[in-house]
XYZ file of C-alpha atoms in Angstrom:
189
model
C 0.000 0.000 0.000
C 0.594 3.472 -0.897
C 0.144 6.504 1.855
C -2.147 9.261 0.062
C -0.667 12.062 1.916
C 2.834 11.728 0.743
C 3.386 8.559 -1.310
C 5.494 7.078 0.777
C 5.192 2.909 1.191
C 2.859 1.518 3.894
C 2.750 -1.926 5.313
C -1.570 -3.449 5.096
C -1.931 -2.927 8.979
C -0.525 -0.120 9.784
C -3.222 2.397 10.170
C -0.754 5.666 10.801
C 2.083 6.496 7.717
C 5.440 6.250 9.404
C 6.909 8.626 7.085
C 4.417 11.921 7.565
C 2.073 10.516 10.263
C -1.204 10.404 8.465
C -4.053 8.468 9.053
C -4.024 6.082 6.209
C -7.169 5.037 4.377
C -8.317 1.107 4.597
C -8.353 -0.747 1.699
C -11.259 -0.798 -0.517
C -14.119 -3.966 -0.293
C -12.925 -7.359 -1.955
C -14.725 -6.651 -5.671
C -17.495 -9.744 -5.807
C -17.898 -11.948 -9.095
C -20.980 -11.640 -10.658
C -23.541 -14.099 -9.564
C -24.268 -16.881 -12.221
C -26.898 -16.629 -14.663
C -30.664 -17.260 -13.132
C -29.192 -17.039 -9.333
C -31.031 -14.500 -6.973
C -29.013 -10.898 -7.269
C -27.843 -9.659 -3.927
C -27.623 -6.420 -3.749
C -24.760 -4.525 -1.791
C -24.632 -0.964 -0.267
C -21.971 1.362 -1.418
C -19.231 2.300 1.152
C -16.818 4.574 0.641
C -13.409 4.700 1.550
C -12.615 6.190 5.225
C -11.398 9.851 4.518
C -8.368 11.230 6.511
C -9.587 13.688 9.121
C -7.783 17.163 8.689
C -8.403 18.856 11.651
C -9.728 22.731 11.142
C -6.415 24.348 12.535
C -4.394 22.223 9.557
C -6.622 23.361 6.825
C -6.256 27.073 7.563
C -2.864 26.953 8.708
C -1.162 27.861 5.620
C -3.726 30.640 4.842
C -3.053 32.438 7.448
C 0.469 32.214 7.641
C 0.429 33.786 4.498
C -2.165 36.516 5.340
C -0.027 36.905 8.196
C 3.161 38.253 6.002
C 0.976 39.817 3.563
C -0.522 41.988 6.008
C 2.825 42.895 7.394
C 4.270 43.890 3.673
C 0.586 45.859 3.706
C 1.878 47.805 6.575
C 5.040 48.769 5.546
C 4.015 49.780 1.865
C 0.874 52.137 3.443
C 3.354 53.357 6.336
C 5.636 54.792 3.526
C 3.153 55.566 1.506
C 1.539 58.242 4.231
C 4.975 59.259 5.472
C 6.165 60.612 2.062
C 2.333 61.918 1.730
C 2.649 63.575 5.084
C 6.163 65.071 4.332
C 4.983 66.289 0.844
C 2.089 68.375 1.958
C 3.834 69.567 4.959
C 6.995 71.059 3.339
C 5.028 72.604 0.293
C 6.334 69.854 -2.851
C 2.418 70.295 -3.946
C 1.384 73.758 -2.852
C 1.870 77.192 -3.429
C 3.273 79.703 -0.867
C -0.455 80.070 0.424
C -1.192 76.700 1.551
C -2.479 76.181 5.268
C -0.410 73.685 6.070
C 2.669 74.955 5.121
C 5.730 75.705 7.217
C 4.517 78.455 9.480
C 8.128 79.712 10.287
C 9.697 76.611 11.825
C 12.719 75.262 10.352
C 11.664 71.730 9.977
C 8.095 72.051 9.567
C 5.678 71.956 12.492
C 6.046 70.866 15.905
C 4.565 67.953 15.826
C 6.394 66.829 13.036
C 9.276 65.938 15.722
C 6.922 62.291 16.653
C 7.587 61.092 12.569
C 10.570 59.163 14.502
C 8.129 57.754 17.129
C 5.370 56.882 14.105
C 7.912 55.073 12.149
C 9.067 52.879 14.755
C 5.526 51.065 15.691
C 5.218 51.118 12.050
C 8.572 49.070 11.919
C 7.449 47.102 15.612
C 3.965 46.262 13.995
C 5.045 45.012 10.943
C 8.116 42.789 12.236
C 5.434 41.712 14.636
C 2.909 40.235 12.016
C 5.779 38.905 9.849
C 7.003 36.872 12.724
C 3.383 35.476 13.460
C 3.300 34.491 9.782
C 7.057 32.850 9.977
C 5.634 31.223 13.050
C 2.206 30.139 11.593
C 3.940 28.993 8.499
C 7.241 26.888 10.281
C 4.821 25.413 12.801
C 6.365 26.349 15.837
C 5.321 25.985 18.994
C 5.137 29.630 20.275
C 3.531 30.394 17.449
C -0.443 29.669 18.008
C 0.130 32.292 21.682
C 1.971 35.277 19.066
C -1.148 34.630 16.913
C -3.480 35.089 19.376
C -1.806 38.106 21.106
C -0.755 39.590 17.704
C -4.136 39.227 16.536
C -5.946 41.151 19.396
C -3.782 43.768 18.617
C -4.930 44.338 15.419
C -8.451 44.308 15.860
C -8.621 47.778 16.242
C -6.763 48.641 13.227
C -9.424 49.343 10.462
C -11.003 46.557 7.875
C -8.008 44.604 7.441
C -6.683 44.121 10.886
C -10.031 43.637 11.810
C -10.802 40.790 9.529
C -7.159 39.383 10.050
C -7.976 39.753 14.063
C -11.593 37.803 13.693
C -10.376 34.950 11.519
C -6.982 34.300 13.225
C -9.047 34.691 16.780
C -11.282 31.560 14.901
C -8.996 29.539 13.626
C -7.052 29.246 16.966
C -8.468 30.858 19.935
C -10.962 27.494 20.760
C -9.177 25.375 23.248
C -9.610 22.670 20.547
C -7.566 24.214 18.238
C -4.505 24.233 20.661
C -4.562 20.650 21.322
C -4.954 20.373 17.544
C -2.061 22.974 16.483
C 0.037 21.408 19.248
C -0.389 18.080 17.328
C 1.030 19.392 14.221
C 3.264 21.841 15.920
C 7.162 21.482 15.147
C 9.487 20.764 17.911
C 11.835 23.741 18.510
């Protein structure tokens, strides 16, 4: 026999794959000769195969790893994005001399231009942040279903997206079901 998860070879009783640890499937039914001609027909109920069990954690593991690092390349981009926005309007690149929000006689723009520094560092903190959750997520390390679950009530206060990255993260591994299960596929550090 053949494992279906990963092809490797299976011996007929072994019900768990050696090789990747999946359930493996039992054999199908003994096919039956056709009865002879005139002899009463028998007739015999269908039964499929066993199917392997993926548990709910395994199925939307990858997902949101990946949502994970998109989100944090998200951040960054936007983060820049506004900065060189913010900087543009505020030292005059798209206005005329007459523009409100112009310099208004400080040297390097307004006084509460002096927090950029402060801005740009939880933009840097939050995006390391989710693209270590998605490493973790993705590698299947141990730590990484509690960094979810922190990481992701963090975000959902952050509009739309960290919202809807907050509420499906907080579902796929917040039940106390899906730590036994992600601690079953989990990677030993």
């Amino acid at each position: 026999m053949v494992c279906q998860a990963c092809g490797g070879p299976v011996g007929p009783d072994v019900k768990f794959c050696a090789r990747c640890g999946a359930q493996v499937a039992a054999p199908p039914p003994a096919q039956y000769a056709a009865p002879a001609y005139g002899a009463p027909q028998q007739q015999y109920a269908y039964v499929p195969p066993p199917m392997m069990m993926v548990s709910r954690v395994q199925r939307h593991l990858q997902t949101l790893g990946t949502v994970w690092l998109v989100y944090a390349a998200y951040r960054v981009v936007m983060g820049l994005f506004g900065m060189f926005f913010v900087r543009a309007v505020m030292y005059r690149r798209w206005s005329g001399g007459g523009f409100p929000f112009g310099h208004h006689g400080y040297m390097f723009g307004p006084p509460w231009m002096h927090l950029m520094p402060v801005i740009m560092a939880f933009l840097v903190v939050g995006s390391v942040l989710a693209a270590v959750v998605g490493y973790s997520l993705l590698a299947r390390r141990t730590w990484g279903r509690v960094l979810a679950v922190v990481a992701a009530v963090l975000v959902l206060f952050k509009p739309v997206m960290g919202t809807a990255l907050g509420i499906y993260t907080l579902w796929v591994l917040a039940p106390a079901v899906s730590g036994i299960e992600y601690d079953a596929i989990a990677e030993p550090d």
